[in-house]
Coordinates of C-alpha atoms in Angstrom, one line a residue:
X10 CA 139.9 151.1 74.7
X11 CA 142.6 149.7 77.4
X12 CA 141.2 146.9 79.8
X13 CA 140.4 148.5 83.1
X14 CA 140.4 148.3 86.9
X15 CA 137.2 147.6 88.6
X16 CA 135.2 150.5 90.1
X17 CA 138.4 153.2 89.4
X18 CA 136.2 155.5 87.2
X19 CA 139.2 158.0 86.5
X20 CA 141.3 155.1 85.6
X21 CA 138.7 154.0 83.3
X22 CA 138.2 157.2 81.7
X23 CA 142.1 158.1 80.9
X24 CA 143.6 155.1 79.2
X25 CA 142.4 155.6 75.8
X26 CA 145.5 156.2 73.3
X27 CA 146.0 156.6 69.7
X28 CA 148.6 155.0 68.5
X29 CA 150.2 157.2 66.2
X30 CA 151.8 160.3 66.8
X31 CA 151.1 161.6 70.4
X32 CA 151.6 165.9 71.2
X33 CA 153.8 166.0 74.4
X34 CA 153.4 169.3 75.8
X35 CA 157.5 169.9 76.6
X36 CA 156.7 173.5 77.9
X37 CA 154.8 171.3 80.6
X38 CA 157.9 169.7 81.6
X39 CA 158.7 169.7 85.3
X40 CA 162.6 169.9 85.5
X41 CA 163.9 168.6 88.5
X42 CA 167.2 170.1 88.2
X43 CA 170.8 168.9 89.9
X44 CA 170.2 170.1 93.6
X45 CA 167.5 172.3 95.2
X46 CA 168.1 175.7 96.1
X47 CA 165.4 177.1 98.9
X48 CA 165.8 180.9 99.6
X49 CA 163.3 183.1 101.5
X50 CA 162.8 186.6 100.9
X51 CA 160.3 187.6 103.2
X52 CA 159.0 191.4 103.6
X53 CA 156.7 192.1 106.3
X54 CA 154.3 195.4 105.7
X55 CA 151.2 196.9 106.3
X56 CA 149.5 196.3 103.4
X57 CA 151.6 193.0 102.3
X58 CA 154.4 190.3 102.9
X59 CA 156.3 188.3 99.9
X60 CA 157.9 185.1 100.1
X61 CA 159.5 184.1 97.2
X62 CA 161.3 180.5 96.7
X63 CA 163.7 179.3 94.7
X64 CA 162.3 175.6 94.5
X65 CA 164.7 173.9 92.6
X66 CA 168.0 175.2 89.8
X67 CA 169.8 174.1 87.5
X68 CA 172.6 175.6 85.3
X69 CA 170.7 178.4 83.6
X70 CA 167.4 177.9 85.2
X71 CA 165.5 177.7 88.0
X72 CA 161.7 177.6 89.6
X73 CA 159.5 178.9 91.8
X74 CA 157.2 176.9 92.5
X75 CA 154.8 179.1 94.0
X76 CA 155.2 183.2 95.5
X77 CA 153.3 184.0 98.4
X78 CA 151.7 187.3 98.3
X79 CA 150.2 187.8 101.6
X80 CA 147.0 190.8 102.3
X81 CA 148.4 191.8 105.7
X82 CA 146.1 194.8 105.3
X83 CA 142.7 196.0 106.8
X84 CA 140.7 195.3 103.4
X85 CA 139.6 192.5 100.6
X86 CA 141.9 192.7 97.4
X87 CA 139.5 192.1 94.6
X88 CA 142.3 191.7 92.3
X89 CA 146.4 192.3 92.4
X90 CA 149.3 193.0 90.6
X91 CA 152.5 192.5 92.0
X92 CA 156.1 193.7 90.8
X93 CA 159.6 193.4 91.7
X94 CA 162.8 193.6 89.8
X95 CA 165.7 191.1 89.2
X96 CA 169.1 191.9 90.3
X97 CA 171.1 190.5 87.7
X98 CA 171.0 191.2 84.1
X99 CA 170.2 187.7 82.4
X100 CA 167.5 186.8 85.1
X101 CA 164.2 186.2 83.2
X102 CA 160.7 184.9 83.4
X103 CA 160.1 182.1 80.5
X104 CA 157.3 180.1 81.7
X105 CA 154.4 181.3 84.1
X106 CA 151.4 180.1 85.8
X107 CA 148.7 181.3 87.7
X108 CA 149.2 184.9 87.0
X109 CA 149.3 187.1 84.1
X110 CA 153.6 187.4 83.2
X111 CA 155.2 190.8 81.6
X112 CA 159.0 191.8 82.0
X113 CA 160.8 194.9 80.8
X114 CA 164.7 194.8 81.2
X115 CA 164.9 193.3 84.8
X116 CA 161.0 194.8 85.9
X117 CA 158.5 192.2 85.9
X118 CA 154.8 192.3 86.8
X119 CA 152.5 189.5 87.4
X120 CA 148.8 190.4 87.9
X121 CA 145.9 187.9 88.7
X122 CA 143.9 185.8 86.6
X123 CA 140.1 185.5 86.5
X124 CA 139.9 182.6 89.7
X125 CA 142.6 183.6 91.8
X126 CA 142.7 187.4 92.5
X127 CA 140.2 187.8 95.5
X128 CA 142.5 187.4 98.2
X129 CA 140.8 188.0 101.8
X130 CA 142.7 190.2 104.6
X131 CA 145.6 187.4 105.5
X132 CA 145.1 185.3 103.1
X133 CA 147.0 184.6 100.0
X134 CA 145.8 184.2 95.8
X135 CA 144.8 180.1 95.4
X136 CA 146.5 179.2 94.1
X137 CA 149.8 180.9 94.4
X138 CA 151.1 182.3 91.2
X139 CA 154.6 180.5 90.1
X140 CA 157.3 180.3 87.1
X141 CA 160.3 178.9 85.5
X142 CA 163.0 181.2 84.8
X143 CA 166.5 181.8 83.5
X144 CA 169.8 183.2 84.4
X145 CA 173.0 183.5 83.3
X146 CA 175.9 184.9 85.8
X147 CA 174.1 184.4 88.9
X148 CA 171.0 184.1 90.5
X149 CA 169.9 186.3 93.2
X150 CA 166.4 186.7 94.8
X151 CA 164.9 190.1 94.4
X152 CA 164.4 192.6 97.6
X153 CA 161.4 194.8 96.3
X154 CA 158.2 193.9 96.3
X155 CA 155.4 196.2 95.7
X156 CA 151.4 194.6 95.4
X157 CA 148.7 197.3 93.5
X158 CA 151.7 200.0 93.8
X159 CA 152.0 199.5 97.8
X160 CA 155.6 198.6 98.6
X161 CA 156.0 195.5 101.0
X162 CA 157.9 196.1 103.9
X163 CA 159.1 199.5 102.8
X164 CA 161.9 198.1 100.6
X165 CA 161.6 201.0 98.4
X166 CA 159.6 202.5 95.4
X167 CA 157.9 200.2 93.3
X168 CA 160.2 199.2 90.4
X169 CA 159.6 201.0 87.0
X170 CA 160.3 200.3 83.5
X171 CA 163.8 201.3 82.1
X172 CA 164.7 202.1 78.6
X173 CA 164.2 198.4 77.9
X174 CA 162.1 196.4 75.6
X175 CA 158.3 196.9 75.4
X176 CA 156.8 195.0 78.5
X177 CA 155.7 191.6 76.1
X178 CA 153.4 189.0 77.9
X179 CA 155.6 185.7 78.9
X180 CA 153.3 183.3 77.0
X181 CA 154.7 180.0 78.9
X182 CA 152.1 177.1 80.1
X183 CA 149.8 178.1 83.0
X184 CA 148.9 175.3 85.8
X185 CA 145.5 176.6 85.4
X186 CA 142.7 174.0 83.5
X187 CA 143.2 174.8 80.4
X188 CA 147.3 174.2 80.4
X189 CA 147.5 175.7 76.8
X190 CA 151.3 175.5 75.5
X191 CA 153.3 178.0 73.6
X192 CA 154.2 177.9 70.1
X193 CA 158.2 177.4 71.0
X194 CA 157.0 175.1 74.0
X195 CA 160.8 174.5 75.4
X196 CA 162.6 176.9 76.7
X197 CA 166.0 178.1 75.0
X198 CA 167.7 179.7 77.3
X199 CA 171.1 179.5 79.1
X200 CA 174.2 178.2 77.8
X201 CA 174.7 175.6 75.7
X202 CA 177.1 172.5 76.6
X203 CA 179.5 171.6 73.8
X204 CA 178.0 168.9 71.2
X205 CA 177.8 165.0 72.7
X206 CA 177.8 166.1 76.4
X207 CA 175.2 164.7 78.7
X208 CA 173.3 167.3 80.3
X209 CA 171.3 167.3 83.2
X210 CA 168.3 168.6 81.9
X211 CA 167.9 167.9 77.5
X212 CA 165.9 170.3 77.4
X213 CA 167.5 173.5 78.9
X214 CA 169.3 175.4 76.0
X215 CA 167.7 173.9 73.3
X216 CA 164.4 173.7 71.0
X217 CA 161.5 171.2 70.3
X218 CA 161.8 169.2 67.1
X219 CA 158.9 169.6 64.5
X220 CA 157.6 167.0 62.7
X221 CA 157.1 168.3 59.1
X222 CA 154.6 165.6 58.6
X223 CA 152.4 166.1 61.7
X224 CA 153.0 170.1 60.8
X225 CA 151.9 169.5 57.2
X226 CA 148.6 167.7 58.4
X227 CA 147.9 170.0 61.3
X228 CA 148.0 172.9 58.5
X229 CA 146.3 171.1 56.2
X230 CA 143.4 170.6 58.1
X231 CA 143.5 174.9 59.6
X232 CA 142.8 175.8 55.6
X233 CA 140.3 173.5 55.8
X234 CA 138.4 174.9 58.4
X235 CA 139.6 178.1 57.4
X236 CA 138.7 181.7 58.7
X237 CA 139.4 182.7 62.9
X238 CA 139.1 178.8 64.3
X239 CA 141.8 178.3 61.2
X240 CA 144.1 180.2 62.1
X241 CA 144.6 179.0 65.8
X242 CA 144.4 175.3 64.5
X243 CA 147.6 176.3 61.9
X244 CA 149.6 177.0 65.5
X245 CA 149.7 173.9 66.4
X246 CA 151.8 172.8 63.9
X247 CA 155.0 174.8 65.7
X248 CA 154.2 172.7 68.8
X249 CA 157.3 169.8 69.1
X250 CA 155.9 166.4 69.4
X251 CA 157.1 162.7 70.1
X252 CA 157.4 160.3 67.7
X253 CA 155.9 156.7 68.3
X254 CA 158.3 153.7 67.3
X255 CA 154.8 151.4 67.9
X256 CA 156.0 149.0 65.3
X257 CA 159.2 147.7 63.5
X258 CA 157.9 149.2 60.2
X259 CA 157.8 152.9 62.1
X260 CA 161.9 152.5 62.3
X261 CA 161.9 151.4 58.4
X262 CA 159.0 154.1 57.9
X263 CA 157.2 151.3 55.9
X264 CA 153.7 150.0 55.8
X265 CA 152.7 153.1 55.5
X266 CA 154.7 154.7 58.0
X267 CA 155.7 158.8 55.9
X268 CA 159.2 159.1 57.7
X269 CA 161.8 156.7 59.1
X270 CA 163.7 157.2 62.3
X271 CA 166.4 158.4 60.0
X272 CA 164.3 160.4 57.9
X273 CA 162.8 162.2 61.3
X274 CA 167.0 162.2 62.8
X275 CA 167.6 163.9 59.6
X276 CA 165.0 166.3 59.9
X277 CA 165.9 167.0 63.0
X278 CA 169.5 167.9 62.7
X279 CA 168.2 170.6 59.5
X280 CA 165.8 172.4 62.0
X281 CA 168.8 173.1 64.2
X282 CA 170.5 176.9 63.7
X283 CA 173.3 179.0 65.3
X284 CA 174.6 175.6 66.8
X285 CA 171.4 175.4 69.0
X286 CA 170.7 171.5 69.5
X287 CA 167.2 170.2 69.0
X288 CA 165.0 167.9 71.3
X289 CA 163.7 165.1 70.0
X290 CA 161.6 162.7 71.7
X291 CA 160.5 158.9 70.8
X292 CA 158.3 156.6 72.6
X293 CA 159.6 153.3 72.5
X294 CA 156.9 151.3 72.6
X295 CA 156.7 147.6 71.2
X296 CA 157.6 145.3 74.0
X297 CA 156.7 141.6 73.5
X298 CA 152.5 141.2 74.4
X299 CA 152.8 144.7 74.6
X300 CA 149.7 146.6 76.7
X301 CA 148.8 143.5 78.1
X302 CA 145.6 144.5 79.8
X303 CA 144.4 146.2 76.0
X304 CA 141.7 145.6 73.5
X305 CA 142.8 147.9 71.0
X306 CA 146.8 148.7 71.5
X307 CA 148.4 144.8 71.4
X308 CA 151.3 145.0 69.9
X309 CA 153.2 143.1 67.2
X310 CA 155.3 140.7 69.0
X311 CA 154.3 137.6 70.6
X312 CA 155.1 137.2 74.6
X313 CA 157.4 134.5 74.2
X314 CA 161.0 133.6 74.6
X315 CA 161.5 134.1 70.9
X316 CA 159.2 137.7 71.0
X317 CA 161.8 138.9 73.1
X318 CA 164.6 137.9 70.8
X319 CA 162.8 139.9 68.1
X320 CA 162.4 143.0 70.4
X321 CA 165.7 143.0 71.6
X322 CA 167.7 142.5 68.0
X323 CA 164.7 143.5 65.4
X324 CA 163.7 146.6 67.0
X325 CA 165.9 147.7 70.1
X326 CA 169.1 147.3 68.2
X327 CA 168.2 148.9 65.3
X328 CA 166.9 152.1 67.0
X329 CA 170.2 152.2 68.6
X330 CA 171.9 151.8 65.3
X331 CA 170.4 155.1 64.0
X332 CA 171.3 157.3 67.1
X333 CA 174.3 156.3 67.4
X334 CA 175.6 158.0 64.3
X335 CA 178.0 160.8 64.5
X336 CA 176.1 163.3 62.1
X337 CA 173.6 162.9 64.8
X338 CA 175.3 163.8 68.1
X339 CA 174.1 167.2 68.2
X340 CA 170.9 166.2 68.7
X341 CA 169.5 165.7 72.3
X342 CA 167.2 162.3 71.9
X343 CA 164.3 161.6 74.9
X344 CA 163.2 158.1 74.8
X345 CA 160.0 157.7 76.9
X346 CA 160.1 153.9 78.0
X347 CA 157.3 151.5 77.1
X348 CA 154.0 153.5 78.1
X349 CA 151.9 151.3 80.7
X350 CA 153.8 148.4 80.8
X351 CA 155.6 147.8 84.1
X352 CA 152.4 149.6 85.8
X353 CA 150.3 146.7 84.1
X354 CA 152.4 143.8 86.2
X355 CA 151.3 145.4 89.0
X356 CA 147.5 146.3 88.9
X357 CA 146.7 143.9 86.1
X358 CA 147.9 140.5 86.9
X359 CA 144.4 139.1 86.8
X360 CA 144.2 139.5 83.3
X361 CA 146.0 136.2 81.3
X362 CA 148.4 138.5 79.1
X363 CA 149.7 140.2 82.0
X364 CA 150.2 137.5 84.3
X365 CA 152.2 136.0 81.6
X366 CA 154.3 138.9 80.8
X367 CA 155.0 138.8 84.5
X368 CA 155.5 134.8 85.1
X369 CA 158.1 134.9 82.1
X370 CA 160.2 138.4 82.9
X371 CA 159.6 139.5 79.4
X372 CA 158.7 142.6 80.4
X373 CA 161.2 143.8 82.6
X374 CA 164.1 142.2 80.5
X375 CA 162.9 144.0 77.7
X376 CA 162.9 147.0 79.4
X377 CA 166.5 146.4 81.1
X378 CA 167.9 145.5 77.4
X379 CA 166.3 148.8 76.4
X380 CA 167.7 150.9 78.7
X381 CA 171.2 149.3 78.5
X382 CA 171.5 150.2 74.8
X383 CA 170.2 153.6 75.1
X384 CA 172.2 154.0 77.8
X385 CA 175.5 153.5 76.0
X386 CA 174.7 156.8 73.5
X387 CA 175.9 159.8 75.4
X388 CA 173.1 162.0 73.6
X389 CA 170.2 160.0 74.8
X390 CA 168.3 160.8 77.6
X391 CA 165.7 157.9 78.8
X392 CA 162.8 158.7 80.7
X393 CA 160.6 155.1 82.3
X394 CA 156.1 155.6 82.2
X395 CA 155.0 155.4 85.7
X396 CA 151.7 155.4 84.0
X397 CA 149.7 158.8 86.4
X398 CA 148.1 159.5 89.5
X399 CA 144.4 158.2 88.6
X400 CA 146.3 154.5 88.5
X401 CA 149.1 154.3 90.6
X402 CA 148.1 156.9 93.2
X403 CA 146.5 154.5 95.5
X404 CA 149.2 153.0 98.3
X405 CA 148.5 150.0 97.8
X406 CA 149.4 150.3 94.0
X407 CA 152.3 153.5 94.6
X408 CA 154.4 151.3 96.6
X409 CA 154.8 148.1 94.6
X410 CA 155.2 150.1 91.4
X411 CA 158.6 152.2 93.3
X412 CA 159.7 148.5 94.2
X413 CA 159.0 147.0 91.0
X414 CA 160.4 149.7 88.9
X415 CA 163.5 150.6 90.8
X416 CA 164.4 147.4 90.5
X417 CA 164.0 147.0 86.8
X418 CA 165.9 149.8 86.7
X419 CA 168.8 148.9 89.0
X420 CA 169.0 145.2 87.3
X421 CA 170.6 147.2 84.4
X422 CA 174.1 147.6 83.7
X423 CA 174.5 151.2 84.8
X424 CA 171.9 151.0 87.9
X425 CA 169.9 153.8 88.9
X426 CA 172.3 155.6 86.2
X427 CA 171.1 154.2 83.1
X428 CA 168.0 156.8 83.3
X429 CA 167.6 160.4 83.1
X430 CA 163.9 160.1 85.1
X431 CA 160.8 159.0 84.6
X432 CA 157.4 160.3 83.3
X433 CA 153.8 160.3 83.9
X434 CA 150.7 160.1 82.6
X435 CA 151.5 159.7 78.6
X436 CA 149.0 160.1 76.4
X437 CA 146.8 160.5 79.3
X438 CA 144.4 163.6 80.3
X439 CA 144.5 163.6 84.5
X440 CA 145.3 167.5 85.3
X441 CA 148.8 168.6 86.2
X442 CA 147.5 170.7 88.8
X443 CA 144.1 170.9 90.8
X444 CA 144.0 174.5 91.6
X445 CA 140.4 174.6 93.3
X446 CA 141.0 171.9 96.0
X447 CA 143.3 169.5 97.4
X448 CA 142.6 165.8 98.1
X449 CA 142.4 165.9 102.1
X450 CA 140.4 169.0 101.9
X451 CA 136.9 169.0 103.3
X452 CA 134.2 170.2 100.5
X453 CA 130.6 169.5 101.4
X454 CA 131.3 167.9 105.1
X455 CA 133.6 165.2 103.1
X456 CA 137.3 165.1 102.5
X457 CA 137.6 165.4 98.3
X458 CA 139.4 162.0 98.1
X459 CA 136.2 160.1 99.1
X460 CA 134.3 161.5 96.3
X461 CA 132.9 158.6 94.8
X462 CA 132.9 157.3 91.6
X463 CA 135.7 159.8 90.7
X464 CA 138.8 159.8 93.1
X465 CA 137.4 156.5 95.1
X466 CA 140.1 157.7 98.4
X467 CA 143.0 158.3 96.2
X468 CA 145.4 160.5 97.6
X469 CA 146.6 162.1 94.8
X470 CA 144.1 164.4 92.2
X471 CA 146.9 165.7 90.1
X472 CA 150.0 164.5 88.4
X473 CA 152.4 167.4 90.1
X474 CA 152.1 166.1 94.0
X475 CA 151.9 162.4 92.1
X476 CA 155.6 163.1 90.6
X477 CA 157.3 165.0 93.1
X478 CA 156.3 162.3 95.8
X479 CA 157.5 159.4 93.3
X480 CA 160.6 161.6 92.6
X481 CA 161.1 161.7 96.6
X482 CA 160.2 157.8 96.9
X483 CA 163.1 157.0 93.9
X484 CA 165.4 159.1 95.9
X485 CA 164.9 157.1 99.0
X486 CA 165.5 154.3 96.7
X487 CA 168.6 155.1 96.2
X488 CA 168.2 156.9 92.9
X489 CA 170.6 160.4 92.5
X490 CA 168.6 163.4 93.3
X491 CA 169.5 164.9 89.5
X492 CA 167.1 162.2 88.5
X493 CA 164.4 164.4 86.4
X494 CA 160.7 164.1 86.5
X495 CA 158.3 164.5 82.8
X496 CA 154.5 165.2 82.4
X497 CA 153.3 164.7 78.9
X498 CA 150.3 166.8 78.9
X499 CA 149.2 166.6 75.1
X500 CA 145.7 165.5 75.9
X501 CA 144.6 167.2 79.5
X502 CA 141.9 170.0 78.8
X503 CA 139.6 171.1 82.0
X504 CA 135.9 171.9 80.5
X505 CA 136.9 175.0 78.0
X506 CA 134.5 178.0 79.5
X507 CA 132.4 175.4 81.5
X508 CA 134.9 174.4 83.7
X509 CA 134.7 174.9 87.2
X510 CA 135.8 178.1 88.9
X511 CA 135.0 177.0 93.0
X512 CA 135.2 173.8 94.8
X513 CA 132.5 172.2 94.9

């Protein structure tokens, strides 16, 4: 267990972390892609009114964040089930939340889920169904609507399946509680850019890499168990996960260590077919004094002048070395940036190790030398910790940490273009969405964010609003709006059936 800040019970609770091999999520990725696109198509009607969004696209894909589906009727919906069609042939749903996804040919139907489909006369569901998609040749929004088989705006009749596929449920993440992933978590759609070329997005186009060894322990222990519960344990192994370089010998893949970073390069590159390239993500994560404000997660190398030699030419160079080998450059490699450690030099400078990390600059050097190395291999894409919402989110912590980490960042030799983004809340459990309540919102006669012990006035209750202000607070900074945001949510969980289903 981390050290912790005083009286922050949420901060307390979410910095405990293995230190082995950590599941991130990927189909949880938000992709911020190369520009925002914002399109209304808005059908007034007796009965309802759409407004759908395109929130943000990039070559091949795009999000909505969020489709309005108005009751402009005379009655209470108890549930819903809304349809429209895509224009263009190519256009498909591939992740979904907040509503129950089907699509045959261009037809797609969302209906409710259990919380969300009483929706009162002018109200809307809460929270607004949503999805990533894909397209190919273009991108239009769609101009029928129908809700429970009642066109909106008397755009025509609702649409109706073709002689396409089987309507087949679009099995992406939901930004409900439970945020389960899919078996083939990133999406593999849309083109794929010719081998070596930096891509906006890493993971657009391509598939998650699966460790053989965490696969062969994750089935290992379903035949153990065995029978019904067995059987869903074995799917986990299909989920891609990161791999932790949390010590030299994890580069070497001795002292116990199953797999080098070559060996898991290697394996890599075999799991890639019909020229598809593979994701695969690493944690770098072994600065000198490393997790200063920790009990359990020091690392290996002292915080001194000669600990940061050893980093920088024992480990950093070394993990170059292997990327940047030409059988690898098919491969898309994610770096996620030393987890917790530039948040610790500002929240933590009352503890001994962490005022020295800060008094001596190893941290931030390290992490410049990092991220100048990594930089120089065209296939990898880095990605700094901004640690999550339940630590940073106060002002008085958000603000120093976008000064402190910008300028890391810009003290490298590319600038503000020597990263791809930046991620939150790794190996972390804070939700990625609060669907029942926002943090200004008035539950009991109190605004939620003064609920004490649990959000103590923070202004932020889920990673999502957390990222998308930081991304907005980078760009201000003079960071390029392509710059990318990750949530690694391989740990979040919200109560199984107990969890809460009203604000309260």
């Amino acid at each position: 267990m981390r050290a912790m800040i005083a009286g922050k019970l949420r901060y307390l609770l979410s910095q405990r972390r293995p230190r082995a091999l950590i599941l991130l999520a990927s189909a949880f990725i938000l992709v911020f892609g190369a520009f925002f696109v914002t399109v209304r198509q808005t059908h007034a009607a007796s009965y309802c009114q759409v407004s759908y969004t395109i929130s943000n696209q990039w070559q091949g894909g795009f999000g909505v964040q969020g489709i309005s589906i108005q009751n402009t009727g005379t009655a209470a919906w108890t549930s819903w089930s809304l349809t429209f069609t895509f224009p263009a042939a190519g256009q498909a749903v591939t992740q979904g939340w907040n509503g129950n996804f089907t699509q045959s040919g261009q037809n797609v139907t969302v209906t409710n889920l259990s919380y969300n489909g009483a929706v009162a006369v002018n109200a809307a569901p809460n929270p607004l169904p949503g999805f990533n998609g894909a397209w190919t040749t273009s991108n239009p929004v769609p101009t029928n609507f129908a809700v429970n088989g009642n066109v909106c705006n008397g755009s025509g009749p609702p649409p109706t399946p073709t002689t396409a596929p089987t309507s087949t449920p679009i099995t992406g993440p939901t930004a409900t509680p439970t945020k389960v992933p899919t078996a083939t978590p990133i999406p593999t759609v849309g083109p794929t850019p010719l081998p070596g070329t930096h891509v906006d997005n890493p993971y657009v186009g391509a598939k998650g890499y699966i460790n053989p060894d965490w696969a062969a322990e994750v089935r290992a222990g379903a035949t153990a168990t065995g029978g019904t519960l067995g059987a869903k344990e074995a799917l986990v192994a299909n989920y891609s996960t990161a791999v932790w370089l949390d010590s030299m010998a994890a580069i070497s893949g001795t002292n116990g260590y199953p797999r080098s970073l070559v060996g898991h390069l290697d394996a890599a590159v075999a799991q890639s077919t019909g020229g598809q390239p593979v994701v695969i993500q690493i944690v770098i994560y072994d600065l000198p004094g490393r997790d200063c404000a920790a009990l359990a997660s020091n690392g290996e190398i002292p915080n001194t002048a000669a600990g940061l030699s050893t980093y920088e030419h024992s480990y950093i160079d070394p993990i170059a070395a292997a990327i940047n080998q030409a059988k690898y450059s098919n491969l898309r490699v994610v770096a996620i940036i030393e987890p917790d450690s530039l948040p610790n030099l500002v929240t933590n400078l009352g503890i001994a190790g962490c005022a020295t990390a800060n008094s001596n600059g190893n941290y931030v050097q390290g992490v410049q030398y990092a991220l100048n190395k990594l930089h120089a291999i065209s296939n990898v894409y880095s990605y700094i910790d901004i640690g999550h919402d339940g630590w940073l989110g106060w002002s008085s912590n958000f603000n120093p940490s976008v000064t402190l980490i910008a300028n890391t960042v810009k003290g490298t030799t590319a600038g503000v273009n020597s990263i791809d983004g930046f991620i939150s809340d790794t190996a972390n459990y804070t939700p990625v969405t609060e669907p029942l309540m926002t943090a200004n919102q008035t539950v009991g006669g109190n605004p939620v964010r003064s609920e004490t012990p649990f959000y103590q006035w923070n202004v932020y209750i889920d990673e999502q609003t957390y990222d998308i202000d930081w991304r907005n607070a980078m760009i201000s900074a003079g960071f390029p709006s392509t710059i990318g945001m990750l949530i690694d949510t391989s740990r979040d969980g919200w109560g199984g059936p107990a969890r809460p289903t009203v604000a309260s």
